[in-house]
GROMACS .gro file of N, CA and C in nm:
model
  468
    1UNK      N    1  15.011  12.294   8.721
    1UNK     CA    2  15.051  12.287   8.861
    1UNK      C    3  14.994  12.160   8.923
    2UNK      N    4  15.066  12.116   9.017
    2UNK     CA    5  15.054  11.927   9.100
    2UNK      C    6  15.015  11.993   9.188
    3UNK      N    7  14.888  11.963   9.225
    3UNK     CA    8  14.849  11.974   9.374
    3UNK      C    9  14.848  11.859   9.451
    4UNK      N   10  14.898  11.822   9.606
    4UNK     CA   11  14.836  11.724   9.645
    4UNK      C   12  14.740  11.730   9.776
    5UNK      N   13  14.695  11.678   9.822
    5UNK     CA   14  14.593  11.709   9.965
    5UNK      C   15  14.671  11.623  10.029
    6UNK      N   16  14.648  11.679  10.155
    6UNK     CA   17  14.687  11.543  10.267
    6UNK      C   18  14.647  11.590  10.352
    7UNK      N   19  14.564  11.481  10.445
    7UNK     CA   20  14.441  11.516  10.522
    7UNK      C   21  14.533  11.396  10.650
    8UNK      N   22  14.496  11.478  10.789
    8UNK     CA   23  14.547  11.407  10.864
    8UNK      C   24  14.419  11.449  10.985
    9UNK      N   25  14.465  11.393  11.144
    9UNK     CA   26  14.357  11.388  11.247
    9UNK      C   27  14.424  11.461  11.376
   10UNK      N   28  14.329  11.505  11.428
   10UNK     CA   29  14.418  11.549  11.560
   10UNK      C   30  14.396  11.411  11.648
   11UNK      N   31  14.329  11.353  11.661
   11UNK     CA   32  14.292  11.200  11.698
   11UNK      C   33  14.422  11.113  11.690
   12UNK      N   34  14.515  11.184  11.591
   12UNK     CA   35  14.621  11.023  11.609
   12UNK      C   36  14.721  11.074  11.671
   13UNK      N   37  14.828  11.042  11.750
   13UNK     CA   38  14.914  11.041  11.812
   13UNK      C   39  15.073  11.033  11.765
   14UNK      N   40  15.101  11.059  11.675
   14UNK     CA   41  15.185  11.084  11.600
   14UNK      C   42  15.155  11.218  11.504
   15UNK      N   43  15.246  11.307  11.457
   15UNK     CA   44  15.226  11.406  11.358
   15UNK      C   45  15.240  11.351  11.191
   16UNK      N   46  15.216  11.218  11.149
   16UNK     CA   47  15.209  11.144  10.976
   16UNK      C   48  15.278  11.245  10.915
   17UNK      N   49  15.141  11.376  10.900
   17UNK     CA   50  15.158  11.444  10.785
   17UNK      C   51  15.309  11.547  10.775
   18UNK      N   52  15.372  11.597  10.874
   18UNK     CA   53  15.500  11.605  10.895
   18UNK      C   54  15.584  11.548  10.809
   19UNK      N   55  15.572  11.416  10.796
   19UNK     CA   56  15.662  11.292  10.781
   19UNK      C   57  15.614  11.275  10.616
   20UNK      N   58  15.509  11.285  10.604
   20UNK     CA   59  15.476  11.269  10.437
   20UNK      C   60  15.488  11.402  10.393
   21UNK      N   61  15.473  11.496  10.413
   21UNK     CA   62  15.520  11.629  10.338
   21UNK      C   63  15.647  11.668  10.311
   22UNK      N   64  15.727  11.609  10.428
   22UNK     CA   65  15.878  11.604  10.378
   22UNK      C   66  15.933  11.530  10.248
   23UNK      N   67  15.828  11.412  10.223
   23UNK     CA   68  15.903  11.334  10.098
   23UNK      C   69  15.813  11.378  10.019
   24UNK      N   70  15.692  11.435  10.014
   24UNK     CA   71  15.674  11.461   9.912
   24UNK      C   72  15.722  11.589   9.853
   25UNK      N   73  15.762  11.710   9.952
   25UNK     CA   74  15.880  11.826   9.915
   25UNK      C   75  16.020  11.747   9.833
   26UNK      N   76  16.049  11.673   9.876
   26UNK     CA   77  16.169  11.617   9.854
   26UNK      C   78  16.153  11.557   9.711
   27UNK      N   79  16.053  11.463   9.659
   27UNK     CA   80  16.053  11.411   9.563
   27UNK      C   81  15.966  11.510   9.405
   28UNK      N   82  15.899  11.579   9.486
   28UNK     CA   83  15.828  11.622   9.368
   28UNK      C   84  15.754  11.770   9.473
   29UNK      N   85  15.890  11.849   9.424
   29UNK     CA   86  15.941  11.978   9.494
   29UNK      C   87  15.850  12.109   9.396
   30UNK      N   88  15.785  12.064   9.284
   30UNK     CA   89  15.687  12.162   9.191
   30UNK      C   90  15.563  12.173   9.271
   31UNK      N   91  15.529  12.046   9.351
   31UNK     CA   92  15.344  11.998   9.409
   31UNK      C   93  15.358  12.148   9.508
   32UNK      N   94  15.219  12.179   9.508
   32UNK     CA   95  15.156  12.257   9.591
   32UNK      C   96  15.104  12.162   9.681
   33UNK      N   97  15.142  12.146   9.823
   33UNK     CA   98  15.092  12.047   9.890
   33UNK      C   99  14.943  12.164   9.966
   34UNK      N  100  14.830  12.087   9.977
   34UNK     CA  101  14.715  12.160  10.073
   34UNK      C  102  14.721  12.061  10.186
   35UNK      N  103  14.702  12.107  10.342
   35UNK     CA  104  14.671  12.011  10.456
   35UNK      C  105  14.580  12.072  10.522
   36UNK      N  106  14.494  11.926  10.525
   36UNK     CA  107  14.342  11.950  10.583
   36UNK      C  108  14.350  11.898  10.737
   37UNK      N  109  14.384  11.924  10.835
   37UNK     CA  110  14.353  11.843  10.987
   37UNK      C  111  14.153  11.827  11.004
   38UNK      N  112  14.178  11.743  10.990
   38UNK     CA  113  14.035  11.728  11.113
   38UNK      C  114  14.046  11.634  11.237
   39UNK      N  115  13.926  11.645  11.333
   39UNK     CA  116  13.916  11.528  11.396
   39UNK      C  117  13.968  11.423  11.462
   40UNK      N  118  13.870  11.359  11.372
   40UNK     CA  119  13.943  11.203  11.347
   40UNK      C  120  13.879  11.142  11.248
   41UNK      N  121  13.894  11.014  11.203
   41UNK     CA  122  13.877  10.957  11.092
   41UNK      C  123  13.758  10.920  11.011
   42UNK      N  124  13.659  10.916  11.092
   42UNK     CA  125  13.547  11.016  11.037
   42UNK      C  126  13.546  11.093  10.948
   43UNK      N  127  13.610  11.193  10.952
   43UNK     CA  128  13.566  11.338  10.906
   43UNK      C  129  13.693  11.388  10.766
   44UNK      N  130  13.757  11.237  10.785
   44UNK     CA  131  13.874  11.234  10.689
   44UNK      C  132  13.803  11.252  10.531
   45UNK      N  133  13.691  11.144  10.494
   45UNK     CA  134  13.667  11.132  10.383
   45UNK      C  135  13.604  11.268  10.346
   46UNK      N  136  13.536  11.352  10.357
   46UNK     CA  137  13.450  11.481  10.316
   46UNK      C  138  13.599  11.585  10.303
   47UNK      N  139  13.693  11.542  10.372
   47UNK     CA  140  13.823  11.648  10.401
   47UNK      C  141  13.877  11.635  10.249
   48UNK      N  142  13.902  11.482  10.226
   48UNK     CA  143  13.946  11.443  10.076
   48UNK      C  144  13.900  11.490   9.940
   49UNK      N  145  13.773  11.438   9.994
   49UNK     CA  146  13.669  11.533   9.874
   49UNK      C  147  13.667  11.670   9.869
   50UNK      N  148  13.664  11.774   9.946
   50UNK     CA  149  13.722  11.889   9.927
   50UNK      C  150  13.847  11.871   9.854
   51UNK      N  151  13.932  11.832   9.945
   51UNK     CA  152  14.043  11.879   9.888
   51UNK      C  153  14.049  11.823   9.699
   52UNK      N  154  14.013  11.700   9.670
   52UNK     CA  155  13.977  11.665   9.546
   52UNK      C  156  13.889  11.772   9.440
   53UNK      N  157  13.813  11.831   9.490
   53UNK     CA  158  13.691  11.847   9.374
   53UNK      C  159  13.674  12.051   9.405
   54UNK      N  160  13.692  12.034   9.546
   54UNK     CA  161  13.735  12.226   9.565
   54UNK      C  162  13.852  12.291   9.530
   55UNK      N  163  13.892  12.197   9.592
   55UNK     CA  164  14.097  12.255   9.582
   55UNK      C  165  14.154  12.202   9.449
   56UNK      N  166  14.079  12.109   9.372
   56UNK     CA  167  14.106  12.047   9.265
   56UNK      C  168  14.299  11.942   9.242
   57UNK      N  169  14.325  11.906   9.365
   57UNK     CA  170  14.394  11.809   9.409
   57UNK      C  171  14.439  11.731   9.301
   58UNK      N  172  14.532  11.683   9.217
   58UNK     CA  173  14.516  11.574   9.181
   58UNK      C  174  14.538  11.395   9.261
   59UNK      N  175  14.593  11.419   9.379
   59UNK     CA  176  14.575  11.299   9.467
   59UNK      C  177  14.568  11.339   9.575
   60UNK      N  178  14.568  11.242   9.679
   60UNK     CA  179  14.544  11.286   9.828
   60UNK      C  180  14.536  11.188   9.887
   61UNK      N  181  14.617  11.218   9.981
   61UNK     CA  182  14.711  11.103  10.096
   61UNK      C  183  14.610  11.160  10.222
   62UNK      N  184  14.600  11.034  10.254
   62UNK     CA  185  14.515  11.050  10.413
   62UNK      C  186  14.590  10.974  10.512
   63UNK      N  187  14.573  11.023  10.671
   63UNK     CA  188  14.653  10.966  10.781
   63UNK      C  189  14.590  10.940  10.893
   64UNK      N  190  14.514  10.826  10.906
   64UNK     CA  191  14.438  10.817  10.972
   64UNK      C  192  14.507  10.742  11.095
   65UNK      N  193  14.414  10.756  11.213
   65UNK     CA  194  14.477  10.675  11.396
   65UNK      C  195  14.339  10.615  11.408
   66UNK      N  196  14.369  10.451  11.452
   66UNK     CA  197  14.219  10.391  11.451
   66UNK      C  198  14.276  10.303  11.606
   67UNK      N  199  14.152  10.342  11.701
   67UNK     CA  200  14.139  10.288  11.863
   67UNK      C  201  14.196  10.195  11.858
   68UNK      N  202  14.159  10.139  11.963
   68UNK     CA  203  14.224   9.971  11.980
   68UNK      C  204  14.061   9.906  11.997
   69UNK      N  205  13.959  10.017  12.001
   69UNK     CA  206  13.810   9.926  12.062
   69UNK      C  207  13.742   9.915  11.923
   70UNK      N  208  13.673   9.813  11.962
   70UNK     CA  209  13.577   9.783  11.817
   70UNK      C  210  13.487   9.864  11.777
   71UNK      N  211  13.486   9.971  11.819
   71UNK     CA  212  13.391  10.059  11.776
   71UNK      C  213  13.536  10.174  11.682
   72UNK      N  214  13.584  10.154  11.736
   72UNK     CA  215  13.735  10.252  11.634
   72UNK      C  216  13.725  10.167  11.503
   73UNK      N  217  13.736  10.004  11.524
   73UNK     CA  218  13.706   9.929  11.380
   73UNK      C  219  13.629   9.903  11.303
   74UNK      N  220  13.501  10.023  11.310
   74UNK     CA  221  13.400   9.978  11.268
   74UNK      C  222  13.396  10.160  11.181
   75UNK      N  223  13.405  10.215  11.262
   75UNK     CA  224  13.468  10.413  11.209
   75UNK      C  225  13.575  10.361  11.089
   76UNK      N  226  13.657  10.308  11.110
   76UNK     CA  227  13.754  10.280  11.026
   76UNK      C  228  13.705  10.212  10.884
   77UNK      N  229  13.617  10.119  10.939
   77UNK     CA  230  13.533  10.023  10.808
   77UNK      C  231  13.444  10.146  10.761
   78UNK      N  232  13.412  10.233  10.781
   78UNK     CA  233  13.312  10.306  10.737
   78UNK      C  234  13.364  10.410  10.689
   79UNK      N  235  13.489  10.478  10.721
   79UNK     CA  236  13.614  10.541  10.632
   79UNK      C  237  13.672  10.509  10.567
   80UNK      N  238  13.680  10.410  10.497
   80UNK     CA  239  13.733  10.314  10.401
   80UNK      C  240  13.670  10.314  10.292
   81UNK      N  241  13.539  10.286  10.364
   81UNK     CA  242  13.447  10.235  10.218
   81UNK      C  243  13.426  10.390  10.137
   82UNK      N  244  13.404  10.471  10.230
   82UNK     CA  245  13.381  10.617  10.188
   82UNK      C  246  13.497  10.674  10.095
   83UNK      N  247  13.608  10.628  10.138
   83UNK     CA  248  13.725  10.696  10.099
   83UNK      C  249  13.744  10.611   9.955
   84UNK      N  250  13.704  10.475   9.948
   84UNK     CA  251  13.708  10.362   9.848
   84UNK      C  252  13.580  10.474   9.706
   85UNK      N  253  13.465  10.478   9.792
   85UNK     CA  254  13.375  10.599   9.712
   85UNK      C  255  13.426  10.677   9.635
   86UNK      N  256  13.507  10.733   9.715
   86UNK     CA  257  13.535  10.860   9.675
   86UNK      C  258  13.635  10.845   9.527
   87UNK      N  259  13.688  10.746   9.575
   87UNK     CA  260  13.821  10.751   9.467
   87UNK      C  261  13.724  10.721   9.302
   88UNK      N  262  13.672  10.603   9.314
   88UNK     CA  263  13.546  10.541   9.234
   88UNK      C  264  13.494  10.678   9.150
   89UNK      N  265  13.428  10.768   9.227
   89UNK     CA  266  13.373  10.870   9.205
   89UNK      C  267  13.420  10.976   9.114
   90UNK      N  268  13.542  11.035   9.163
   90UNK     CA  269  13.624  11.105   9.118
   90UNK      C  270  13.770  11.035   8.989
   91UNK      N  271  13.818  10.930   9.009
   91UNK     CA  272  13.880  10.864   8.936
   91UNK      C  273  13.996  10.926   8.944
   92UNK      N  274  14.032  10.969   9.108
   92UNK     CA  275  14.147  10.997   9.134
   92UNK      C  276  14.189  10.938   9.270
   93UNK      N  277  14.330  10.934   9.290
   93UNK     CA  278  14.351  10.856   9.404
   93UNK      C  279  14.378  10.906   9.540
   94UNK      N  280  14.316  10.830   9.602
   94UNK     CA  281  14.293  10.859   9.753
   94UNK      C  282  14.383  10.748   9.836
   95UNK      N  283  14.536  10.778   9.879
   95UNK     CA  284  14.619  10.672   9.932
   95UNK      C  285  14.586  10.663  10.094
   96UNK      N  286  14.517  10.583  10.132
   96UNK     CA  287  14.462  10.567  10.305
   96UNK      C  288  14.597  10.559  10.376
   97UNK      N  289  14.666  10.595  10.457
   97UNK     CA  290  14.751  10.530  10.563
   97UNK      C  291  14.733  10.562  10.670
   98UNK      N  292  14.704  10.444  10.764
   98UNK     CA  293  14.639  10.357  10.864
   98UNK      C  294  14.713  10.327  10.917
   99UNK      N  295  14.711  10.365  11.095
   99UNK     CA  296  14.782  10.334  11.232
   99UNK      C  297  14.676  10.254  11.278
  100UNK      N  298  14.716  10.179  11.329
  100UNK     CA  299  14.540  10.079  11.411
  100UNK      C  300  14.677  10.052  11.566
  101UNK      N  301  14.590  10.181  11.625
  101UNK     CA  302  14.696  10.140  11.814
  101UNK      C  303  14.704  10.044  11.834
  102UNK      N  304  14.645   9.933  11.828
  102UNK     CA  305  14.674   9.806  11.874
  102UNK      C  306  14.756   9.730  11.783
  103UNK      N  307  14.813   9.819  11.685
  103UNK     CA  308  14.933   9.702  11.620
  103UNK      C  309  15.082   9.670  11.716
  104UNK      N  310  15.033   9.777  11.796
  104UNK     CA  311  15.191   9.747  11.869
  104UNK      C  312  15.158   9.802  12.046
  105UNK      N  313  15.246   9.762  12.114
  105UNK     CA  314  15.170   9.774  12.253
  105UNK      C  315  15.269   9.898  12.340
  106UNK      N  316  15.441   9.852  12.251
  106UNK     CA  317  15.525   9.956  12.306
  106UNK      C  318  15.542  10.108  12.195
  107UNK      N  319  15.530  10.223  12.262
  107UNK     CA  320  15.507  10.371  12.248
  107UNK      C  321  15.617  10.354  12.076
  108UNK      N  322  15.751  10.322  12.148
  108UNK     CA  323  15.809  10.368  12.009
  108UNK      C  324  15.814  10.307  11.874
  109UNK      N  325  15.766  10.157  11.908
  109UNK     CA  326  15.739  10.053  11.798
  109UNK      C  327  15.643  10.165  11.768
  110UNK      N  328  15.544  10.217  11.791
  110UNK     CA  329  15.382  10.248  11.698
  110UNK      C  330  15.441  10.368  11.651
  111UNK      N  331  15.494  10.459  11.689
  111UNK     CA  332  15.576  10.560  11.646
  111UNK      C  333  15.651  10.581  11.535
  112UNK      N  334  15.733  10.472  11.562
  112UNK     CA  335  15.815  10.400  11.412
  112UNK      C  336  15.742  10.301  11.268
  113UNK      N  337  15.651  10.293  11.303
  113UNK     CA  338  15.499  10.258  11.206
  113UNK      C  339  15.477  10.334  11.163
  114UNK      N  340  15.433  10.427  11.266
  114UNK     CA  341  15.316  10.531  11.204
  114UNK      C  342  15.424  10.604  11.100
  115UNK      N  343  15.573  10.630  11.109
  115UNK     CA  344  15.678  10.713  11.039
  115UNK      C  345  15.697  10.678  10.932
  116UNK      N  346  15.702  10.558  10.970
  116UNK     CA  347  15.755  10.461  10.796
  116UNK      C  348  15.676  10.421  10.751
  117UNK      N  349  15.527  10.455  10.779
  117UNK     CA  350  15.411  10.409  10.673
  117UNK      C  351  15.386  10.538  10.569
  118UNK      N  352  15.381  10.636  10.700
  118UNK     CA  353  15.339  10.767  10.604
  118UNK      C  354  15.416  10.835  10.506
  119UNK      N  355  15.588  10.781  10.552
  119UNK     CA  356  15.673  10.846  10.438
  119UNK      C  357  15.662  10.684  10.308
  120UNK      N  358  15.666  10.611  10.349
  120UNK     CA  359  15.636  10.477  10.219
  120UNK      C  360  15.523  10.547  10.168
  121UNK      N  361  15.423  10.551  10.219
  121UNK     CA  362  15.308  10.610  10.110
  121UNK      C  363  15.313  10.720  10.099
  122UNK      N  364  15.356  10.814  10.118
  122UNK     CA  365  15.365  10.963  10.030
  122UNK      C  366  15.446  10.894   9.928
  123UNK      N  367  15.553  10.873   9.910
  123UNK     CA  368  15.657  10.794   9.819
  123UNK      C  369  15.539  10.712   9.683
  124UNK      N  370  15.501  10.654   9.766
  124UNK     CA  371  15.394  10.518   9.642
  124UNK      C  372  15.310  10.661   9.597
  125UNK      N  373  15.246  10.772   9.636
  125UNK     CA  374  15.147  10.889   9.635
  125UNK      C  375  15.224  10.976   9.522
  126UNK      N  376  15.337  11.015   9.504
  126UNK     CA  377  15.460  11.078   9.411
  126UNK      C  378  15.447  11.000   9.326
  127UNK      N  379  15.519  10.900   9.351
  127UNK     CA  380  15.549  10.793   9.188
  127UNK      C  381  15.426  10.790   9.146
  128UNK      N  382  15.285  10.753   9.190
  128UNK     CA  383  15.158  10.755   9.115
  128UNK      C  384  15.124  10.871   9.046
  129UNK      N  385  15.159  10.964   9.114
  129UNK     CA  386  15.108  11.093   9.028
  129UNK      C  387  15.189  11.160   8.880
  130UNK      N  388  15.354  11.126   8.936
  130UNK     CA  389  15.464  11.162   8.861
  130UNK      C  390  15.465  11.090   8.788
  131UNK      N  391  15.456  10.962   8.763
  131UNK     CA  392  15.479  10.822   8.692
  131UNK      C  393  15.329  10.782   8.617
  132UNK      N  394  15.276  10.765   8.697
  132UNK     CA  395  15.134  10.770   8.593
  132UNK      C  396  15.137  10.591   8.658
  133UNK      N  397  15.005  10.502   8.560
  133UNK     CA  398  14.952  10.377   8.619
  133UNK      C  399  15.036  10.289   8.627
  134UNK      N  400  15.178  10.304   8.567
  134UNK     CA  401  15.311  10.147   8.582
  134UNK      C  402  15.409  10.228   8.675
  135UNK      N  403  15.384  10.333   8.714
  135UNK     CA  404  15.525  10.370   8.816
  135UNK      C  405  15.546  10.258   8.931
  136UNK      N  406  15.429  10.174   8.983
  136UNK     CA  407  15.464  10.080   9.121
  136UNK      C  408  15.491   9.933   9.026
  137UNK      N  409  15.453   9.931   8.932
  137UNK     CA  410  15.447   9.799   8.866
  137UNK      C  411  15.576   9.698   8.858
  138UNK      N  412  15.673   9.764   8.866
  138UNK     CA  413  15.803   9.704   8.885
  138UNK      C  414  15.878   9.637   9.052
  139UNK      N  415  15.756   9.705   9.129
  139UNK     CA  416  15.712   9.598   9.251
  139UNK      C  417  15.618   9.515   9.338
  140UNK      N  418  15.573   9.517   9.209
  140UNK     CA  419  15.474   9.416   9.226
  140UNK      C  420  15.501   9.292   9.289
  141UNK      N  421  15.387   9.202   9.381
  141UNK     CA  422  15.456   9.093   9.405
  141UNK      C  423  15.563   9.067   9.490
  142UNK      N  424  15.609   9.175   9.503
  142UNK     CA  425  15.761   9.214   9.621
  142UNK      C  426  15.761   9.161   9.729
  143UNK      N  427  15.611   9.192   9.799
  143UNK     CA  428  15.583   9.205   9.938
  143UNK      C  429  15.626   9.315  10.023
  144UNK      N  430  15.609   9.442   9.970
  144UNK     CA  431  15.644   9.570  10.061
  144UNK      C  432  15.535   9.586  10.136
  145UNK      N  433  15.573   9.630  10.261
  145UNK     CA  434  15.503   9.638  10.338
  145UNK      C  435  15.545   9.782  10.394
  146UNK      N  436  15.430   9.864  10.491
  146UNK     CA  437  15.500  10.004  10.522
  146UNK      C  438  15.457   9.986  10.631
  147UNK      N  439  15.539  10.051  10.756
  147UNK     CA  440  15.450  10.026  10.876
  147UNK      C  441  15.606   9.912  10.929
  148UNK      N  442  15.650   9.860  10.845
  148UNK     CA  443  15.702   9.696  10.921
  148UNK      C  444  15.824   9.646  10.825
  149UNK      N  445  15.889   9.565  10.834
  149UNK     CA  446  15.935   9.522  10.748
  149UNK      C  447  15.907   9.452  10.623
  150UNK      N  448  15.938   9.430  10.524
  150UNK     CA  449  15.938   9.401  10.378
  150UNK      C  450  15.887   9.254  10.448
  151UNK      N  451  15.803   9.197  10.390
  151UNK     CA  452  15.776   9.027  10.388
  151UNK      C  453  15.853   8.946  10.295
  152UNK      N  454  15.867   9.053  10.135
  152UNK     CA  455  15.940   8.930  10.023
  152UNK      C  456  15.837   8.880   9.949
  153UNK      N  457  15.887   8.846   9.806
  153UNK     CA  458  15.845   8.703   9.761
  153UNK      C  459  15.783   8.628   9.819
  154UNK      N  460  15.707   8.565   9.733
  154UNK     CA  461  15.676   8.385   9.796
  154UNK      C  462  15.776   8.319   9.714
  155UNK      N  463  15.766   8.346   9.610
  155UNK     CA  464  15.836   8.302   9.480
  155UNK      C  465  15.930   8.399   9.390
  156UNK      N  466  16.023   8.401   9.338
  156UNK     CA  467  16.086   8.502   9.243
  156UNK      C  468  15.995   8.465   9.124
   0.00000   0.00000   0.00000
């Protein structure tokens, strides 16, 4: 049995995990999905690790909302590194996706971020688990971006 975790915040302003549970129902319809709410992003990494090492998870998608003040970017730097830990630790993957409010100033631009980041990475979160270490390897270099539009190549 595929388990996956997905840990989201009451802190962010959008519902992510909504939006990533749908594709991951959709793509890989066997997973037992678990959802952890906490908080806020803080309290994300210990949520992961449960869900990793209690719930015995094999990946886990996180959805984090980070302020616009520098003290939100500094919570964020310190959920990162933890969440970076964790993966290290366990030798399983922990996919971060990250709203930072100040990427956009109008309501539905950040809305439409926060949508198309969390369903792009549940997506990259499936193929990793289903596919194993070359499932993304064939876009490599691409320049995908989630959250925004594709950048591209520099070069073919």
């Amino acid at each position: 049995m595929i388990k996956i975790g997905v840990v989201d915040t009451t802190f962010s302003r959008v519902d992510m995990a909504k939006y990533a549970i749908e594709v991951i129902e959709e793509n890989l319809p066997e997973a037992e999905i678990i959802r952890y709410t906490v908080p806020g992003i803080k309290d994300i990494p210990v949520a992961a690790r449960k869900l990793l090492i209690d719930e015995g998870c094999n990946a886990v998608l996180t959805l984090g909302w980070v302020g616009p003040g520098q003290v939100d970017k500094y919570s964020y730097l310190a959920m990162s590194v933890g969440l970076i830990m964790l993966q290290i630790m366990t030798g399983k993957h922990v996919i971060d996706v990250t709203v930072h409010e100040d990427e956009a100033s109008d309501p539905d631009e950040l809305y439409n971020i926060a949508v198309d980041r969390a369903r792009k990475h549940a997506l990259n979160l499936v193929m990793l688990v289903k596919y194993g270490r070359e499932a993304l390897t064939q876009y490599a270099g691409k320049g995908l971006r989630q959250g925004r539009p594709d950048a591209g190549p520099i070069k073919e």
